[in-house]
CSV table of C-alpha atoms and ligand atoms in Angstrom, one decimal:
chain,number,residue,atom,x,y,z
A,1,MET,CA,8.9,0.1,9.7
A,2,ARG,CA,9.7,2.5,12.5
A,3,LYS,CA,8.6,1.4,15.9
A,4,LEU,CA,5.9,3.3,17.8
A,5,ALA,CA,7.3,1.8,21.0
A,6,GLU,CA,10.5,3.8,20.5
A,7,ILE,CA,9.0,7.3,20.4
A,8,ASP,CA,7.2,9.3,23.1
A,9,TRP,CA,3.7,10.6,22.5
A,10,GLU,CA,4.5,14.3,22.4
A,11,THR,CA,7.2,13.8,19.8
A,12,PHE,CA,5.1,11.4,17.7
A,13,HIS,CA,2.0,13.6,18.0
A,14,SER,CA,3.9,16.7,16.6
A,15,LEU,CA,5.2,14.9,13.5
A,16,PRO,CA,4.0,15.8,10.1
A,17,VAL,CA,1.4,13.3,8.8
A,18,HIS,CA,3.6,11.5,6.3
A,19,GLU,CA,6.1,10.8,9.0
A,20,LYS,CA,3.5,9.5,11.3
A,21,ALA,CA,2.3,7.2,8.5
A,22,SER,CA,5.7,5.6,8.4
A,23,TYR,CA,5.1,4.3,11.9
A,24,PHE,CA,1.9,2.5,10.9
A,25,GLY,CA,3.1,0.4,8.0
A,26,ASN,CA,5.5,-0.1,5.2
A,27,ASP,CA,5.4,-1.3,1.6
A,28,GLN,CA,4.8,-4.9,2.6
A,29,ARG,CA,2.3,-4.7,5.5
A,30,GLU,CA,0.5,-2.6,8.1
A,31,GLN,CA,1.1,-2.7,11.8
A,32,HIS,CA,-2.0,-0.4,12.3
A,33,VAL,CA,-4.4,1.1,9.7
A,34,ILE,CA,-4.8,4.7,10.8
A,35,LEU,CA,-4.0,7.1,7.9
A,36,ALA,CA,-4.5,7.1,4.1
A,37,GLN,CA,-1.0,8.4,3.8
A,38,GLN,CA,0.5,5.1,4.9
A,39,PHE,CA,-0.6,3.3,1.6
A,40,ARG,CA,1.5,3.2,-1.6
A,41,ARG,CA,0.5,2.0,-5.0
A,42,ALA,CA,2.0,-1.5,-4.6
A,43,ARG,CA,0.0,-2.1,-1.4
A,44,LEU,CA,-3.2,-0.9,-3.0
A,45,ASP,CA,-2.7,-3.3,-5.9
A,46,ALA,CA,-1.8,-6.2,-3.5
A,47,LEU,CA,-4.8,-5.6,-1.3
A,48,GLY,CA,-7.1,-5.4,-4.3
A,49,ALA,CA,-5.8,-8.7,-5.6
A,50,LEU,CA,-6.2,-10.3,-2.2
A,51,ALA,CA,-9.8,-9.0,-1.9
A,52,THR,CA,-10.6,-10.5,-5.3
A,53,ARG,CA,-9.0,-13.8,-4.3
A,54,ILE,CA,-11.1,-13.9,-1.1
A,55,ARG,CA,-14.2,-13.0,-3.1
A,56,ARG,CA,-13.6,-15.9,-5.5
A,57,ILE,CA,-12.8,-18.4,-2.8
A,58,ALA,CA,-15.9,-17.4,-0.8
A,59,LYS,CA,-18.1,-18.6,-3.7
A,60,THR,CA,-18.1,-22.2,-2.6
A,61,HIS,CA,-19.0,-23.9,0.7
A,62,ALA,CA,-15.5,-25.5,0.9
A,63,GLY,CA,-13.9,-22.1,0.2
A,64,ASN,CA,-15.9,-20.5,3.0
A,65,ASP,CA,-14.9,-23.2,5.4
A,66,PHE,CA,-11.2,-22.7,4.4
A,67,LEU,CA,-11.4,-18.9,4.9
A,68,GLN,CA,-13.1,-19.3,8.3
A,69,GLY,CA,-10.3,-21.5,9.4
A,70,THR,CA,-7.6,-18.9,8.7
A,71,LEU,CA,-8.3,-16.6,11.7
A,72,SER,CA,-10.6,-18.7,13.9
A,73,HIS,CA,-8.1,-18.3,16.7
A,74,LYS,CA,-8.4,-14.5,16.8
A,75,ARG,CA,-10.9,-12.1,18.3
A,76,ALA,CA,-11.8,-8.6,17.1
A,77,MET,CA,-13.3,-5.7,19.2
A,78,LEU,CA,-15.5,-3.2,17.3
A,79,PHE,CA,-15.5,0.0,19.3
A,80,PHE,CA,-17.8,2.4,17.5
A,81,SER,CA,-18.8,5.6,19.4
A,82,GLN,CA,-20.3,7.2,16.3
A,83,PRO,CA,-23.3,6.1,14.2
A,84,SER,CA,-22.4,3.5,11.5
A,85,THR,CA,-24.3,1.0,9.4
A,86,ARG,CA,-22.1,-0.1,6.4
A,87,THR,CA,-18.7,0.2,8.0
A,88,PHE,CA,-19.8,-1.6,11.1
A,89,LEU,CA,-21.6,-4.4,9.3
A,90,SER,CA,-19.0,-4.9,6.6
A,91,PHE,CA,-16.3,-5.2,9.3
A,92,CYS,CA,-18.5,-7.8,11.1
A,93,ALA,CA,-19.0,-9.6,7.8
A,94,ALA,CA,-15.3,-9.4,7.0
A,95,CYS,CA,-14.4,-10.9,10.5
A,96,GLU,CA,-17.0,-13.7,9.9
A,97,ILE,CA,-15.5,-14.5,6.5
A,98,LEU,CA,-12.1,-15.1,8.2
A,99,GLY,CA,-13.6,-16.8,11.3
A,100,LEU,CA,-12.7,-14.1,13.8
A,101,LYS,CA,-14.9,-13.9,16.9
A,102,MET,CA,-16.2,-10.4,17.7
A,103,GLY,CA,-17.1,-8.2,20.7
A,104,GLU,CA,-18.5,-4.7,20.4
A,105,VAL,CA,-19.1,-1.5,22.3
A,106,ARG,CA,-21.2,0.9,20.3
A,107,ASN,CA,-22.4,3.2,23.0
A,108,PRO,CA,-19.7,4.3,25.5
A,109,SER,CA,-22.5,5.0,28.1
A,110,THR,CA,-22.8,1.2,28.5
A,111,SER,CA,-19.1,0.8,29.3
A,112,SER,CA,-17.1,2.0,32.2
A,113,GLU,CA,-16.4,5.3,30.4
A,114,PHE,CA,-19.7,6.3,31.9
A,115,LYS,CA,-18.2,5.8,35.4
A,116,GLY,CA,-15.4,8.2,34.5
A,117,GLU,CA,-12.9,5.8,33.0
A,118,SER,CA,-10.6,7.4,30.4
A,119,ARG,CA,-10.6,6.3,26.8
A,120,ASP,CA,-7.0,5.3,27.2
A,121,ASP,CA,-8.0,2.9,30.0
A,122,SER,CA,-11.0,1.6,28.1
A,123,VAL,CA,-9.0,0.6,25.0
A,124,ARG,CA,-6.3,-1.0,27.1
A,125,THR,CA,-9.0,-3.0,28.7
A,126,PHE,CA,-10.3,-4.1,25.2
A,127,SER,CA,-6.8,-5.1,24.2
A,128,SER,CA,-6.7,-7.5,27.2
A,129,TYR,CA,-9.4,-9.6,25.7
A,130,PHE,CA,-9.1,-9.1,21.9
A,131,ASP,CA,-6.4,-9.3,19.2
A,132,LEU,CA,-7.6,-6.5,17.0
A,133,ILE,CA,-9.4,-3.2,17.8
A,134,ILE,CA,-11.5,-1.7,15.0
A,135,MET,CA,-12.6,1.8,16.1
A,136,ARG,CA,-14.7,4.7,15.0
A,137,SER,CA,-14.8,8.0,16.9
A,138,GLU,CA,-16.0,11.6,16.5
A,139,ILE,CA,-12.6,12.6,18.0
A,140,GLY,CA,-10.1,13.3,15.2
A,141,GLY,CA,-6.7,11.7,15.9
A,142,LEU,CA,-8.0,9.3,18.6
A,143,ALA,CA,-7.2,6.2,16.5
A,144,GLU,CA,-3.5,7.3,16.3
A,145,ARG,CA,-3.4,7.9,20.0
A,146,VAL,CA,-4.8,4.4,20.6
A,147,ALA,CA,-2.4,2.8,18.2
A,148,TRP,CA,0.5,4.6,20.0
A,149,LEU,CA,-0.9,3.7,23.4
A,150,LEU,CA,-1.3,0.0,22.6
A,151,SER,CA,2.1,-0.3,20.9
A,152,ASN,CA,3.5,0.9,24.2
A,153,SER,CA,1.6,-1.6,26.3
A,154,GLU,CA,2.1,-5.3,27.1
A,155,ARG,CA,-0.6,-6.2,24.5
A,156,PRO,CA,0.4,-4.3,21.3
A,157,VAL,CA,-2.6,-5.4,19.2
A,158,PRO,CA,-3.3,-3.8,15.8
A,159,VAL,CA,-5.8,-0.9,15.5
A,160,ILE,CA,-7.9,-0.1,12.5
A,161,ASN,CA,-9.4,3.4,12.1
A,162,ALA,CA,-12.9,3.0,10.9
A,163,GLY,CA,-13.5,6.7,10.7
A,164,SER,CA,-12.0,9.5,12.9
A,165,GLY,CA,-13.7,12.9,13.3
A,166,LYS,CA,-13.8,15.0,10.1
A,167,ASP,CA,-10.3,13.9,9.2
A,168,GLN,CA,-9.7,10.3,8.0
A,169,HIS,CA,-11.5,7.2,6.9
A,170,PRO,CA,-8.7,5.1,5.4
A,171,THR,CA,-10.6,1.8,5.0
A,172,GLN,CA,-13.5,3.6,3.1
A,173,ALA,CA,-10.8,5.0,0.8
A,174,LEU,CA,-9.4,1.5,0.3
A,175,LEU,CA,-12.8,0.2,-0.7
A,176,ASP,CA,-13.3,3.2,-3.0
A,177,ILE,CA,-10.0,2.5,-4.7
A,178,TYR,CA,-10.9,-1.2,-5.0
A,179,THR,CA,-14.2,-0.1,-6.6
A,180,LEU,CA,-12.4,2.2,-9.1
A,181,GLN,CA,-9.9,-0.6,-9.9
A,182,ARG,CA,-12.8,-2.9,-10.8
A,183,SER,CA,-14.7,-0.2,-12.6
A,184,PHE,CA,-11.8,0.7,-14.8
A,185,GLU,CA,-10.4,-2.9,-15.2
A,186,SER,CA,-11.1,-3.0,-18.9
A,187,CYS,CA,-10.2,0.6,-19.7
A,188,GLY,CA,-6.6,1.1,-18.5
A,189,GLY,CA,-7.1,1.2,-14.7
A,190,ILE,CA,-7.2,4.3,-12.5
A,191,ASP,CA,-4.2,6.0,-14.1
A,192,GLY,CA,-5.1,9.0,-16.3
A,193,LYS,CA,-8.7,9.3,-15.1
A,194,ARG,CA,-10.6,12.4,-14.1
A,195,ILE,CA,-12.3,12.0,-10.7
A,196,VAL,CA,-14.9,14.6,-9.7
A,197,PHE,CA,-15.9,14.9,-6.0
A,198,ALA,CA,-19.1,16.7,-5.0
A,199,GLY,CA,-20.8,17.8,-1.8
A,200,ASP,CA,-19.5,18.6,1.6
A,201,LEU,CA,-15.8,18.1,1.0
A,202,LYS,CA,-14.7,20.1,4.0
A,203,ARG,CA,-16.1,17.7,6.6
A,204,GLY,CA,-16.4,14.6,4.4
A,205,ARG,CA,-13.5,12.4,5.7
A,206,THR,CA,-14.1,9.8,2.9
A,207,VAL,CA,-13.1,12.3,0.2
A,208,ARG,CA,-10.1,13.5,2.2
A,209,SER,CA,-8.7,10.0,2.5
A,210,LEU,CA,-9.5,9.0,-1.1
A,211,ALA,CA,-7.9,12.2,-2.5
A,212,VAL,CA,-4.7,11.1,-0.7
A,213,LEU,CA,-4.8,7.6,-2.1
A,214,LEU,CA,-5.5,8.8,-5.6
A,215,THR,CA,-2.1,10.6,-5.6
A,216,GLN,CA,-0.6,7.1,-5.9
A,217,TYR,CA,-1.8,6.9,-9.5
A,218,GLU,CA,-0.3,8.4,-12.7
A,219,GLY,CA,-1.9,11.4,-14.3
A,220,VAL,CA,-5.1,11.3,-12.3
A,221,GLU,CA,-6.9,14.7,-12.3
A,222,GLN,CA,-9.0,15.6,-9.2
A,223,CYS,CA,-11.8,18.1,-9.4
A,224,PHE,CA,-13.5,19.3,-6.2
A,225,VAL,CA,-17.1,20.6,-6.5
A,226,ALA,CA,-18.4,22.3,-3.4
A,227,PRO,CA,-19.8,25.6,-2.1
A,228,ASP,CA,-16.8,27.8,-1.0
A,229,ASP,CA,-17.5,27.3,2.7
A,230,LEU,CA,-17.6,23.5,2.3
A,231,GLN,CA,-14.6,23.1,0.0
A,232,ILE,CA,-11.8,20.6,0.5
A,233,GLY,CA,-9.2,21.5,3.2
A,234,GLU,CA,-6.0,23.3,2.3
A,235,ASP,CA,-4.0,20.5,3.9
A,236,ILE,CA,-5.2,18.1,1.2
A,237,LEU,CA,-4.6,20.7,-1.6
A,238,LYS,CA,-1.1,21.3,-0.3
A,239,LEU,CA,-0.4,17.6,-0.5
A,240,LEU,CA,-1.7,17.5,-4.1
A,241,ARG,CA,0.6,20.4,-5.1
A,242,GLU,CA,3.6,18.8,-3.4
A,243,ARG,CA,2.9,15.6,-5.4
A,244,GLY,CA,2.4,17.5,-8.7
A,245,ILE,CA,-1.3,16.4,-9.0
A,246,THR,CA,-3.5,18.4,-11.3
A,247,TYR,CA,-6.7,19.6,-9.5
A,248,SER,CA,-9.5,22.2,-9.9
A,249,LEU,CA,-12.0,23.8,-7.5
A,250,ARG,CA,-15.5,24.3,-8.8
A,251,ASP,CA,-19.0,25.2,-7.4
A,252,ASP,CA,-21.3,23.6,-9.9
A,253,LEU,CA,-21.4,19.9,-10.7
A,254,ARG,CA,-23.3,19.9,-14.1
A,255,PRO,CA,-20.5,21.4,-16.2
A,256,GLU,CA,-18.1,18.8,-14.9
A,257,LEU,CA,-20.1,15.7,-15.7
A,258,ALA,CA,-19.3,15.2,-19.4
A,259,SER,CA,-15.6,14.9,-18.8
A,260,ALA,CA,-15.7,12.9,-15.6
A,261,ASP,CA,-14.6,9.2,-15.5
A,262,ALA,CA,-15.9,8.9,-12.0
A,263,VAL,CA,-18.1,11.1,-9.9
A,264,TYR,CA,-17.9,10.7,-6.1
A,265,MET,CA,-21.0,12.1,-4.4
A,266,THR,CA,-21.3,12.9,-0.7
A,267,ARG,CA,-24.0,14.2,1.7
A,268,VAL,CA,-23.9,17.3,3.8
A,269,GLN,CA,-22.2,16.4,7.1
A,270,ASP,CA,-24.5,18.7,9.1
A,271,GLU,CA,-24.0,16.8,12.3
A,272,TRP,CA,-20.9,19.0,12.6
A,273,ASP,CA,-22.8,22.3,12.4
A,274,VAL,CA,-23.3,22.7,16.1
A,275,ALA,CA,-19.6,22.0,16.9
A,276,ASP,CA,-18.6,24.3,13.9
A,277,GLY,CA,-20.9,27.1,15.2
A,278,ALA,CA,-22.2,27.5,11.6
A,279,THR,CA,-25.0,26.3,9.4
A,280,HIS,CA,-24.2,26.0,5.7
A,281,ALA,CA,-27.1,27.0,3.4
A,282,PHE,CA,-26.4,26.3,-0.2
A,283,ASP,CA,-28.1,25.5,-3.5
A,284,ALA,CA,-28.4,21.7,-3.3
A,285,ALA,CA,-29.4,21.5,-7.0
A,286,ARG,CA,-25.8,22.3,-7.9
A,287,TYR,CA,-24.5,19.2,-6.2
A,288,ARG,CA,-27.0,16.6,-7.2
A,289,ILE,CA,-27.3,13.8,-9.8
A,290,GLY,CA,-30.7,12.9,-11.1
A,291,ALA,CA,-32.1,11.2,-14.3
A,292,ASP,CA,-31.2,14.3,-16.4
A,293,GLU,CA,-27.7,14.8,-15.1
A,294,VAL,CA,-26.7,11.1,-15.6
A,295,LEU,CA,-27.4,11.5,-19.3
A,296,LEU,CA,-24.6,14.1,-19.5
A,297,MET,CA,-22.0,11.5,-18.4
A,298,LYS,CA,-19.8,9.2,-20.4
A,299,PRO,CA,-21.4,5.8,-21.0
A,300,ASP,CA,-18.6,4.0,-19.0
A,301,ALA,CA,-18.3,6.5,-16.2
A,302,ALA,CA,-18.8,5.4,-12.6
A,303,ILE,CA,-20.9,7.1,-9.9
A,304,LEU,CA,-19.7,6.4,-6.4
A,305,HIS,CA,-21.1,7.4,-3.0
A,306,PRO,CA,-19.8,6.3,0.5
A,307,LEU,CA,-23.5,6.3,1.6
A,308,PRO,CA,-25.7,7.1,3.5
A,309,ARG,CA,-27.2,9.4,0.8
A,310,ARG,CA,-29.9,12.0,1.3
A,311,ASP,CA,-31.1,13.4,-2.0
A,312,GLU,CA,-27.8,14.1,-3.8
A,313,ILE,CA,-28.4,11.0,-5.9
A,314,SER,CA,-31.9,10.4,-7.1
A,315,PRO,CA,-33.1,6.7,-6.7
A,316,ALA,CA,-34.0,7.0,-10.4
A,317,VAL,CA,-30.2,6.7,-11.1
A,318,ASP,CA,-29.9,3.4,-9.1
A,319,HIS,CA,-30.5,1.2,-12.1
A,320,ASP,CA,-28.2,3.0,-14.5
A,321,THR,CA,-25.1,0.9,-15.3
A,322,ARG,CA,-22.9,3.9,-14.2
A,323,ALA,CA,-24.3,3.7,-10.6
A,324,VAL,CA,-21.7,1.5,-8.7
A,325,TYR,CA,-22.5,2.6,-5.1
A,326,TRP,CA,-24.3,-0.7,-4.2
A,327,ARG,CA,-21.3,-2.7,-5.5
A,328,GLN,CA,-19.0,-0.3,-3.8
A,329,MET,CA,-20.7,-1.1,-0.5
A,330,ARG,CA,-20.2,-4.8,-0.9
A,331,ASN,CA,-16.6,-4.2,-2.0
A,332,GLY,CA,-16.0,-2.8,1.5
A,333,MET,CA,-16.6,-6.3,3.0
A,334,TRP,CA,-14.0,-7.9,0.6
A,335,ILE,CA,-11.3,-5.3,1.0
A,336,ARG,CA,-11.7,-5.2,4.8
A,337,ALA,CA,-11.4,-9.0,4.9
A,338,ALA,CA,-8.2,-8.6,2.8
A,339,LEU,CA,-6.8,-6.0,5.2
A,340,ILE,CA,-7.5,-8.1,8.3
A,341,ALA,CA,-6.0,-11.2,6.6
A,342,SER,CA,-2.9,-9.2,5.8
A,343,LEU,CA,-2.6,-7.6,9.3
A,344,PHE,CA,-2.4,-11.2,10.7
A,345,GLY,CA,-0.1,-12.4,8.0
A,346,VAL,CA,-2.4,-15.1,6.4
A,347,GLU,CA,-2.4,-13.6,2.9
A,348,ASP,CA,0.0,-16.2,1.4
A,349,GLU,CA,-2.1,-19.0,2.8
A,350,ILE,CA,-5.2,-17.5,1.1
A,351,LEU,CA,-3.4,-16.7,-2.2
A,352,GLY,CA,-2.1,-20.3,-2.2
A,353,TYR,CA,-5.6,-21.9,-1.8
A,354,ALA,CA,-5.9,-24.5,-4.4
A,355,GLY,CA,-9.4,-25.8,-3.7
A,356,ASP,CA,-11.1,-23.9,-6.6
B,401,NCD,C1,-19.2,7.9,5.7
B,401,NCD,C2,-18.6,8.3,7.1
B,401,NCD,O1,-19.0,7.8,8.1
B,401,NCD,O2,-17.7,9.2,7.0
B,401,NCD,N1,-20.0,6.7,5.8
B,401,NCD,C3,-19.4,5.5,5.7
B,401,NCD,O3,-18.5,5.1,6.4
B,401,NCD,N2,-19.8,4.8,4.6
B,401,NCD,C4,-19.9,9.0,5.0
B,401,NCD,C5,-21.0,9.7,5.7
B,401,NCD,O4,-21.4,9.5,6.8
B,401,NCD,O5,-21.5,10.6,5.0
C-alpha cells in the first residue's frame, strides 16, 4: 500500500481516482475506507465471508460476548454533519457488536466549528480521543482530505467515509454487494447478472459507488434508468467503458423489469436542487415499482433500495419475496462490523472462533 504520509496534499488531491484509491488500501486490507474504487473482488468476497461469520457467531450469548471482547479497547467517533438514520444506527450497532465505545457529533453547531474552528482542526481533535473516525458530510471529497490529514498527523487513525456529497458512499455499496451475494447465492452469484438502477442516478451516491463495485464481477450488465437530466455521471460511464462493461441508458423502468436480475431503486435527491440551481420535474410513474410492476419481474429477481424511500416502491411490494430492502438494511450492520474488524486486524481471531 502506498503511504499517504509520503505525498503532499496538492499532489494527492490532483491524482486520478484509481490512483488515490491505492493509498487507502490494498488486496488484503484497508487503511481508510474512502472510495469504492479501492475494493477488488477478493476483498468483496473476504468481507462478505467475514460478515456472515460475525452474523452466525452473534446468534448466541457466548458468541456475542466473544465478539464484544475483540475491540473493547477501541473507541469510534461518529461525525455526521448530514441527516442519517440507517447508516448512523448500523455503524453504532456494528461498533456495539465488536465492543467499541462511541462518541458522536451530529450537528457541527454544537461543536467548536460554531466558534470558527476549521474542519481540519475539528477532526484532529476527534483523533486525539478516538481510534476510528466514521464520517458523513455534504462536502464531496472531505473524507479523503481527512484521511490524508490524519495520516500526516501524530494520530494516524483510520477514517471511514459514511457518505460524501453527491459522489461516494462506499460502505453502502459494500452492503449492497453483500445483499446481492446473498440473494444470488444459489443461482451462480453476481457474475453474469443484469442489474437495473432507477431514479436519481446523477446525485445518488449509492448508485455511483455500487456501479463501480459491480465492475469487479464477470459479465455483469448495468442498465441505468433515469430522466436525461438525472442520468448517471459521465465519469462512471467512462470507467465502465474502460473496464469493458456492457451498459445501457434508458428513461422508462417498465420495459426493463422482465430481464432484470436485480432492480436498485432510489429516491429523488432534491435536497441538492437549491445548490444545483435547478428543479427536476419528471414523470415519477416511469421510475416506480408497484404491485403491477412487480408481476413483470422474474420470480427470483431482487428489489433493492438504499432507503429512505418516498413513493418509488409501493408498500404493497414489501411482502413480495423479491423485496430484499429490509434485509439489505440489516446486512449493513454485518458488513460494517466486518469492515471495522478488518480495519483493526481482528478478522483471523473472529474467523477462528470455535465456540459454535
Ligand atoms: C442514502 C444516502 O445517504 O446517500 N441513504 C443511506 O445511506 N441509506 C440514500 C438516500 O439518502 O437517498
